[in-house]
Amino acid sequence: MIAEDMMKLGKKSSVIREIFEYGNKRKQEIGAENVFDFSIGNPSVPAPESVKKTILDLVENMDATELHGYTSAPGDMEVRKAIAAYINRTFDAGVNAEDIYMTVGAAASLTISIKALAQQGDEFITFTPFFPEYRVFVEAVGATLVTVASREEDFQVDVSTLEKAITEKTKAIILNSPNNPSGVVLTEETIQGICDLLEEKQKEYGHAIYIITDEPYRELVYDAIEVPYLINYYDNTIVGYSFSKSLSLPGERIGYIVVSNKMEQARDVFAAVCGAGRALGYVCAPSLFQRVAAKCIGQTSDISIYKRNRDLLYRSLEKYGYHCVKPDGAFYLFVQALEEDANAFCERAKKYELLLVPADDFGCPGYVRISYCVTTEQIERALPAFEKLAKEYEH
Ligand code: PLP
């Protein structure tokens, strides 16, 4: 007998993947230029030129056995020093190189952090709408994902709703800001409210409740919005970061974890992170891209393109009668479907070759996600289709 839960997981592809595959088929049938695929979150802006230069420089000038060899499990020490220095320069967070663990992207930052903390029966809380893989990651370690509804008017966390969901079994809260799929950035006031509540609850239950941040979109913010750095607000914080979106390197699999050294037993928690990485068989993050990340940290792809896309799409959709909270970051628009059933709405959108993702798996039935990490030209060409779709619902 094999592991049935894993078999089920392998057989069931995500809604996003299904729509993406449908789009590929449709593109072959009617031509790529006639399909308006807004399904997937693959950065559409290339990595900055400095990434290419750094790769070439490393390949040409660094000793090949070292460059392509194993690093120590938490990562190369010079890389970890460079990342800690950047974090301290930028956020003044008092982080040491020894607190950094290099990972293969945000997904691994999460699976490792969750495995490092979870005991059978623990609860991990997150907020709707949420990245659907959280459920997979949490359930894989025998824990339960508890979902708490965000405020519908602005998708900020309502602290009193959160309070009702916290129990003796709560091990951690997973925070994703800027958020996939809403694009919302949690305000400092919201963060402070969550942290104050958790401090209280830790005292009440007499054990730690951790915050795990999932922040692959940290730098993808528009209009000078600040994204609070959690280590400066809450001691029991584990930061999960990825370069997938900021440097447009999702296929290269590179990111890191920071275990705040301000938490109690920080070295034991860090050891648990190392143990979880080991148990999951990660060995070490890609050696070449650890070095690329260290040298290019602080730079980003040309984010002005995403801002242009957001402004164009948001303005146009509002004009056509759609409703959504204006996103401050990431590259998604989270829109109310024009009928109750978002799946039926997405089916109807296909008539106009518009590929949108229903948000049921994100914990928000009745909404759809539109990924605007596409060319601005695709958005311009798709606008009449969005307008026609809205008109169908006018009477
Ligand atoms: N978390 C969120 C919220 C995401 O949107 C994604 C990818 O889209 C991930 C994690 C996984 O990112 P990575 O490719 O760095 O593993």
mmCIF file with all atom_site columns, C-alpha atoms in Angstrom, residues 162-296:
data_model
loop_
_atom_site.group_PDB
_atom_site.id
_atom_site.type_symbol
_atom_site.label_atom_id
_atom_site.label_alt_id
_atom_site.label_comp_id
_atom_site.label_asym_id
_atom_site.label_entity_id
_atom_site.label_seq_id
_atom_site.pdbx_PDB_ins_code
_atom_site.Cartn_x
_atom_site.Cartn_y
_atom_site.Cartn_z
_atom_site.occupancy
_atom_site.B_iso_or_equiv
_atom_site.pdbx_formal_charge
_atom_site.auth_seq_id
_atom_site.auth_comp_id
_atom_site.auth_asym_id
_atom_site.auth_atom_id
_atom_site.pdbx_PDB_model_num
ATOM 1   C CA . LEU A 1 162 ? -8.707  36.331 15.407  1.00 0.00 ? 162 LEU A CA 1
ATOM 2   C CA . GLU A 1 163 ? -9.096  36.224 19.181  1.00 0.00 ? 163 GLU A CA 1
ATOM 3   C CA . LYS A 1 164 ? -12.019 33.804 18.883  1.00 0.00 ? 164 LYS A CA 1
ATOM 4   C CA . ALA A 1 165 ? -9.926  31.402 16.771  1.00 0.00 ? 165 ALA A CA 1
ATOM 5   C CA . ILE A 1 166 ? -6.923  31.169 19.117  1.00 0.00 ? 166 ILE A CA 1
ATOM 6   C CA . THR A 1 167 ? -6.920  28.107 21.369  1.00 0.00 ? 167 THR A CA 1
ATOM 7   C CA . GLU A 1 168 ? -4.527  26.246 23.635  1.00 0.00 ? 168 GLU A CA 1
ATOM 8   C CA . LYS A 1 169 ? -3.442  24.309 20.526  1.00 0.00 ? 169 LYS A CA 1
ATOM 9   C CA . THR A 1 170 ? -2.464  27.355 18.450  1.00 0.00 ? 170 THR A CA 1
ATOM 10  C CA . LYS A 1 171 ? 1.191   26.978 17.523  1.00 0.00 ? 171 LYS A CA 1
ATOM 11  C CA . ALA A 1 172 ? 1.600   29.782 15.002  1.00 0.00 ? 172 ALA A CA 1
ATOM 12  C CA . ILE A 1 173 ? -0.058  32.388 12.827  1.00 0.00 ? 173 ILE A CA 1
ATOM 13  C CA . ILE A 1 174 ? 0.939   32.581 9.167   1.00 0.00 ? 174 ILE A CA 1
ATOM 14  C CA . LEU A 1 175 ? 0.942   36.151 7.833   1.00 0.00 ? 175 LEU A CA 1
ATOM 15  C CA . ASN A 1 176 ? 1.229   36.909 4.125   1.00 0.00 ? 176 ASN A CA 1
ATOM 16  C CA . SER A 1 177 ? 1.637   40.600 3.330   1.00 0.00 ? 177 SER A CA 1
ATOM 17  C CA . PRO A 1 178 ? 1.579   41.785 0.545   1.00 0.00 ? 178 PRO A CA 1
ATOM 18  C CA . ASN A 1 179 ? -1.049  39.138 0.062   1.00 0.00 ? 179 ASN A CA 1
ATOM 19  C CA . ASN A 1 180 ? -1.613  36.618 -2.661  1.00 0.00 ? 180 ASN A CA 1
ATOM 20  C CA . PRO A 1 181 ? -4.402  36.851 -3.862  1.00 0.00 ? 181 PRO A CA 1
ATOM 21  C CA . SER A 1 182 ? -5.763  40.194 -2.511  1.00 0.00 ? 182 SER A CA 1
ATOM 22  C CA . GLY A 1 183 ? -2.648  42.354 -2.972  1.00 0.00 ? 183 GLY A CA 1
ATOM 23  C CA . VAL A 1 184 ? -3.426  43.907 0.414   1.00 0.00 ? 184 VAL A CA 1
ATOM 24  C CA . VAL A 1 185 ? -0.587  45.040 2.694   1.00 0.00 ? 185 VAL A CA 1
ATOM 25  C CA . LEU A 1 186 ? -1.313  44.715 6.426   1.00 0.00 ? 186 LEU A CA 1
ATOM 26  C CA . THR A 1 187 ? -1.063  48.131 8.062   1.00 0.00 ? 187 THR A CA 1
ATOM 27  C CA . GLU A 1 188 ? 1.152   48.831 11.053  1.00 0.00 ? 188 GLU A CA 1
ATOM 28  C CA . GLU A 1 189 ? -2.003  49.254 13.141  1.00 0.00 ? 189 GLU A CA 1
ATOM 29  C CA . THR A 1 190 ? -3.210  45.773 12.149  1.00 0.00 ? 190 THR A CA 1
ATOM 30  C CA . ILE A 1 191 ? 0.196   44.225 12.856  1.00 0.00 ? 191 ILE A CA 1
ATOM 31  C CA . GLN A 1 192 ? 0.377   45.917 16.242  1.00 0.00 ? 192 GLN A CA 1
ATOM 32  C CA . GLY A 1 193 ? -3.123  44.682 17.089  1.00 0.00 ? 193 GLY A CA 1
ATOM 33  C CA . ILE A 1 194 ? -2.199  41.080 16.191  1.00 0.00 ? 194 ILE A CA 1
ATOM 34  C CA . CYS A 1 195 ? 1.049   41.238 18.179  1.00 0.00 ? 195 CYS A CA 1
ATOM 35  C CA . ASP A 1 196 ? -0.622  42.695 21.287  1.00 0.00 ? 196 ASP A CA 1
ATOM 36  C CA . LEU A 1 197 ? -3.255  39.961 21.189  1.00 0.00 ? 197 LEU A CA 1
ATOM 37  C CA . LEU A 1 198 ? -0.638  37.205 20.779  1.00 0.00 ? 198 LEU A CA 1
ATOM 38  C CA . GLU A 1 199 ? 1.399   38.567 23.713  1.00 0.00 ? 199 GLU A CA 1
ATOM 39  C CA . GLU A 1 200 ? -1.729  38.316 25.847  1.00 0.00 ? 200 GLU A CA 1
ATOM 40  C CA . LYS A 1 201 ? -2.588  34.819 24.635  1.00 0.00 ? 201 LYS A CA 1
ATOM 41  C CA . GLN A 1 202 ? 0.970   33.557 25.210  1.00 0.00 ? 202 GLN A CA 1
ATOM 42  C CA . LYS A 1 203 ? 0.675   34.675 28.834  1.00 0.00 ? 203 LYS A CA 1
ATOM 43  C CA . GLU A 1 204 ? -2.760  33.117 29.199  1.00 0.00 ? 204 GLU A CA 1
ATOM 44  C CA . TYR A 1 205 ? -1.670  29.714 27.823  1.00 0.00 ? 205 TYR A CA 1
ATOM 45  C CA . GLY A 1 206 ? 1.882   29.808 29.161  1.00 0.00 ? 206 GLY A CA 1
ATOM 46  C CA . HIS A 1 207 ? 3.548   28.843 25.885  1.00 0.00 ? 207 HIS A CA 1
ATOM 47  C CA . ALA A 1 208 ? 4.885   30.488 22.757  1.00 0.00 ? 208 ALA A CA 1
ATOM 48  C CA . ILE A 1 209 ? 2.637   31.345 19.827  1.00 0.00 ? 209 ILE A CA 1
ATOM 49  C CA . TYR A 1 210 ? 4.834   32.069 16.816  1.00 0.00 ? 210 TYR A CA 1
ATOM 50  C CA . ILE A 1 211 ? 4.300   34.299 13.809  1.00 0.00 ? 211 ILE A CA 1
ATOM 51  C CA . ILE A 1 212 ? 5.579   32.901 10.517  1.00 0.00 ? 212 ILE A CA 1
ATOM 52  C CA . THR A 1 213 ? 5.726   35.548 7.812   1.00 0.00 ? 213 THR A CA 1
ATOM 53  C CA . ASP A 1 214 ? 5.433   34.517 4.191   1.00 0.00 ? 214 ASP A CA 1
ATOM 54  C CA . GLU A 1 215 ? 6.841   37.458 2.281   1.00 0.00 ? 215 GLU A CA 1
ATOM 55  C CA . PRO A 1 216 ? 7.838   36.717 -1.294  1.00 0.00 ? 216 PRO A CA 1
ATOM 56  C CA . TYR A 1 217 ? 6.124   39.987 -2.329  1.00 0.00 ? 217 TYR A CA 1
ATOM 57  C CA . ARG A 1 218 ? 7.758   42.260 0.284   1.00 0.00 ? 218 ARG A CA 1
ATOM 58  C CA . GLU A 1 219 ? 9.332   44.613 -2.278  1.00 0.00 ? 219 GLU A CA 1
ATOM 59  C CA . LEU A 1 220 ? 6.418   44.552 -4.726  1.00 0.00 ? 220 LEU A CA 1
ATOM 60  C CA . VAL A 1 221 ? 4.588   47.535 -3.271  1.00 0.00 ? 221 VAL A CA 1
ATOM 61  C CA . TYR A 1 222 ? 3.395   50.695 -4.947  1.00 0.00 ? 222 TYR A CA 1
ATOM 62  C CA . ASP A 1 223 ? 2.833   54.316 -3.863  1.00 0.00 ? 223 ASP A CA 1
ATOM 63  C CA . ALA A 1 224 ? 5.539   54.221 -1.134  1.00 0.00 ? 224 ALA A CA 1
ATOM 64  C CA . ILE A 1 225 ? 3.600   51.808 1.090   1.00 0.00 ? 225 ILE A CA 1
ATOM 65  C CA . GLU A 1 226 ? 5.517   50.509 4.137   1.00 0.00 ? 226 GLU A CA 1
ATOM 66  C CA . VAL A 1 227 ? 5.542   46.784 4.907   1.00 0.00 ? 227 VAL A CA 1
ATOM 67  C CA . PRO A 1 228 ? 6.277   46.414 8.652   1.00 0.00 ? 228 PRO A CA 1
ATOM 68  C CA . TYR A 1 229 ? 9.178   44.055 9.473   1.00 0.00 ? 229 TYR A CA 1
ATOM 69  C CA . LEU A 1 230 ? 7.706   41.619 11.986  1.00 0.00 ? 230 LEU A CA 1
ATOM 70  C CA . ILE A 1 231 ? 10.902  40.966 13.956  1.00 0.00 ? 231 ILE A CA 1
ATOM 71  C CA . ASN A 1 232 ? 10.702  44.591 15.109  1.00 0.00 ? 232 ASN A CA 1
ATOM 72  C CA . TYR A 1 233 ? 7.200   44.032 16.500  1.00 0.00 ? 233 TYR A CA 1
ATOM 73  C CA . TYR A 1 234 ? 7.128   40.510 17.902  1.00 0.00 ? 234 TYR A CA 1
ATOM 74  C CA . ASP A 1 235 ? 9.919   38.395 19.388  1.00 0.00 ? 235 ASP A CA 1
ATOM 75  C CA . ASN A 1 236 ? 8.568   34.958 18.432  1.00 0.00 ? 236 ASN A CA 1
ATOM 76  C CA . THR A 1 237 ? 8.852   35.655 14.723  1.00 0.00 ? 237 THR A CA 1
ATOM 77  C CA . ILE A 1 238 ? 10.185  33.480 11.930  1.00 0.00 ? 238 ILE A CA 1
ATOM 78  C CA . VAL A 1 239 ? 10.535  35.352 8.630   1.00 0.00 ? 239 VAL A CA 1
ATOM 79  C CA . GLY A 1 240 ? 10.078  33.349 5.430   1.00 0.00 ? 240 GLY A CA 1
ATOM 80  C CA . TYR A 1 241 ? 11.482  35.152 2.423   1.00 0.00 ? 241 TYR A CA 1
ATOM 81  C CA . SER A 1 242 ? 12.005  34.338 -1.252  1.00 0.00 ? 242 SER A CA 1
ATOM 82  C CA . PHE A 1 243 ? 13.731  35.995 -4.216  1.00 0.00 ? 243 PHE A CA 1
ATOM 83  C CA . SER A 1 244 ? 11.219  34.388 -6.623  1.00 0.00 ? 244 SER A CA 1
ATOM 84  C CA . LYS A 1 245 ? 9.227   37.561 -7.229  1.00 0.00 ? 245 LYS A CA 1
ATOM 85  C CA . SER A 1 246 ? 11.549  40.413 -6.234  1.00 0.00 ? 246 SER A CA 1
ATOM 86  C CA . LEU A 1 247 ? 14.317  39.267 -8.592  1.00 0.00 ? 247 LEU A CA 1
ATOM 87  C CA . SER A 1 248 ? 12.027  37.316 -10.988 1.00 0.00 ? 248 SER A CA 1
ATOM 88  C CA . LEU A 1 249 ? 13.801  34.032 -10.237 1.00 0.00 ? 249 LEU A CA 1
ATOM 89  C CA . PRO A 1 250 ? 10.966  31.599 -9.371  1.00 0.00 ? 250 PRO A CA 1
ATOM 90  C CA . GLY A 1 251 ? 12.493  28.670 -11.229 1.00 0.00 ? 251 GLY A CA 1
ATOM 91  C CA . GLU A 1 252 ? 15.872  29.020 -9.529  1.00 0.00 ? 252 GLU A CA 1
ATOM 92  C CA . ARG A 1 253 ? 14.426  28.278 -6.081  1.00 0.00 ? 253 ARG A CA 1
ATOM 93  C CA . ILE A 1 254 ? 16.170  30.596 -3.647  1.00 0.00 ? 254 ILE A CA 1
ATOM 94  C CA . GLY A 1 255 ? 15.043  32.211 -0.408  1.00 0.00 ? 255 GLY A CA 1
ATOM 95  C CA . TYR A 1 256 ? 15.794  32.223 3.309   1.00 0.00 ? 256 TYR A CA 1
ATOM 96  C CA . ILE A 1 257 ? 14.419  31.950 6.831   1.00 0.00 ? 257 ILE A CA 1
ATOM 97  C CA . VAL A 1 258 ? 15.287  34.311 9.681   1.00 0.00 ? 258 VAL A CA 1
ATOM 98  C CA . VAL A 1 259 ? 14.725  32.993 13.212  1.00 0.00 ? 259 VAL A CA 1
ATOM 99  C CA . SER A 1 260 ? 14.505  36.095 15.382  1.00 0.00 ? 260 SER A CA 1
ATOM 100 C CA . ASN A 1 261 ? 17.270  35.983 17.995  1.00 0.00 ? 261 ASN A CA 1
ATOM 101 C CA . LYS A 1 262 ? 14.968  37.844 20.362  1.00 0.00 ? 262 LYS A CA 1
ATOM 102 C CA . MET A 1 263 ? 12.742  34.808 20.947  1.00 0.00 ? 263 MET A CA 1
ATOM 103 C CA . GLU A 1 264 ? 13.197  32.510 23.923  1.00 0.00 ? 264 GLU A CA 1
ATOM 104 C CA . GLN A 1 265 ? 15.277  29.451 23.078  1.00 0.00 ? 265 GLN A CA 1
ATOM 105 C CA . ALA A 1 266 ? 16.148  31.016 19.724  1.00 0.00 ? 266 ALA A CA 1
ATOM 106 C CA . ARG A 1 267 ? 19.075  28.639 19.191  1.00 0.00 ? 267 ARG A CA 1
ATOM 107 C CA . ASP A 1 268 ? 16.856  25.611 19.792  1.00 0.00 ? 268 ASP A CA 1
ATOM 108 C CA . VAL A 1 269 ? 14.275  26.918 17.340  1.00 0.00 ? 269 VAL A CA 1
ATOM 109 C CA . PHE A 1 270 ? 17.067  27.521 14.820  1.00 0.00 ? 270 PHE A CA 1
ATOM 110 C CA . ALA A 1 271 ? 18.296  23.953 15.416  1.00 0.00 ? 271 ALA A CA 1
ATOM 111 C CA . ALA A 1 272 ? 14.733  22.718 14.780  1.00 0.00 ? 272 ALA A CA 1
ATOM 112 C CA . VAL A 1 273 ? 14.759  24.640 11.492  1.00 0.00 ? 273 VAL A CA 1
ATOM 113 C CA . CYS A 1 274 ? 18.026  22.894 10.551  1.00 0.00 ? 274 CYS A CA 1
ATOM 114 C CA . GLY A 1 275 ? 16.535  19.549 11.618  1.00 0.00 ? 275 GLY A CA 1
ATOM 115 C CA . ALA A 1 276 ? 13.360  20.119 9.585   1.00 0.00 ? 276 ALA A CA 1
ATOM 116 C CA . GLY A 1 277 ? 15.423  21.047 6.496   1.00 0.00 ? 277 GLY A CA 1
ATOM 117 C CA . ARG A 1 278 ? 17.400  17.868 7.007   1.00 0.00 ? 278 ARG A CA 1
ATOM 118 C CA . ALA A 1 279 ? 14.346  15.662 7.525   1.00 0.00 ? 279 ALA A CA 1
ATOM 119 C CA . LEU A 1 280 ? 12.784  17.101 4.381   1.00 0.00 ? 280 LEU A CA 1
ATOM 120 C CA . GLY A 1 281 ? 15.968  16.291 2.454   1.00 0.00 ? 281 GLY A CA 1
ATOM 121 C CA . TYR A 1 282 ? 16.876  19.780 1.311   1.00 0.00 ? 282 TYR A CA 1
ATOM 122 C CA . VAL A 1 283 ? 20.631  19.305 1.990   1.00 0.00 ? 283 VAL A CA 1
ATOM 123 C CA . CYS A 1 284 ? 21.425  22.937 1.054   1.00 0.00 ? 284 CYS A CA 1
ATOM 124 C CA . ALA A 1 285 ? 19.962  25.688 -1.117  1.00 0.00 ? 285 ALA A CA 1
ATOM 125 C CA . PRO A 1 286 ? 21.434  26.002 -4.651  1.00 0.00 ? 286 PRO A CA 1
ATOM 126 C CA . SER A 1 287 ? 25.009  27.116 -4.238  1.00 0.00 ? 287 SER A CA 1
ATOM 127 C CA . LEU A 1 288 ? 25.254  29.386 -7.308  1.00 0.00 ? 288 LEU A CA 1
ATOM 128 C CA . PHE A 1 289 ? 22.001  31.166 -6.504  1.00 0.00 ? 289 PHE A CA 1
ATOM 129 C CA . GLN A 1 290 ? 22.898  31.643 -2.846  1.00 0.00 ? 290 GLN A CA 1
ATOM 130 C CA . ARG A 1 291 ? 25.801  33.754 -4.123  1.00 0.00 ? 291 ARG A CA 1
ATOM 131 C CA . VAL A 1 292 ? 23.677  35.552 -6.706  1.00 0.00 ? 292 VAL A CA 1
ATOM 132 C CA . ALA A 1 293 ? 21.120  36.425 -4.011  1.00 0.00 ? 293 ALA A CA 1
ATOM 133 C CA . ALA A 1 294 ? 23.821  37.741 -1.676  1.00 0.00 ? 294 ALA A CA 1
ATOM 134 C CA . LYS A 1 295 ? 25.285  39.986 -4.388  1.00 0.00 ? 295 LYS A CA 1
ATOM 135 C CA . CYS A 1 296 ? 21.951  41.234 -5.784  1.00 0.00 ? 296 CYS A CA 1
#
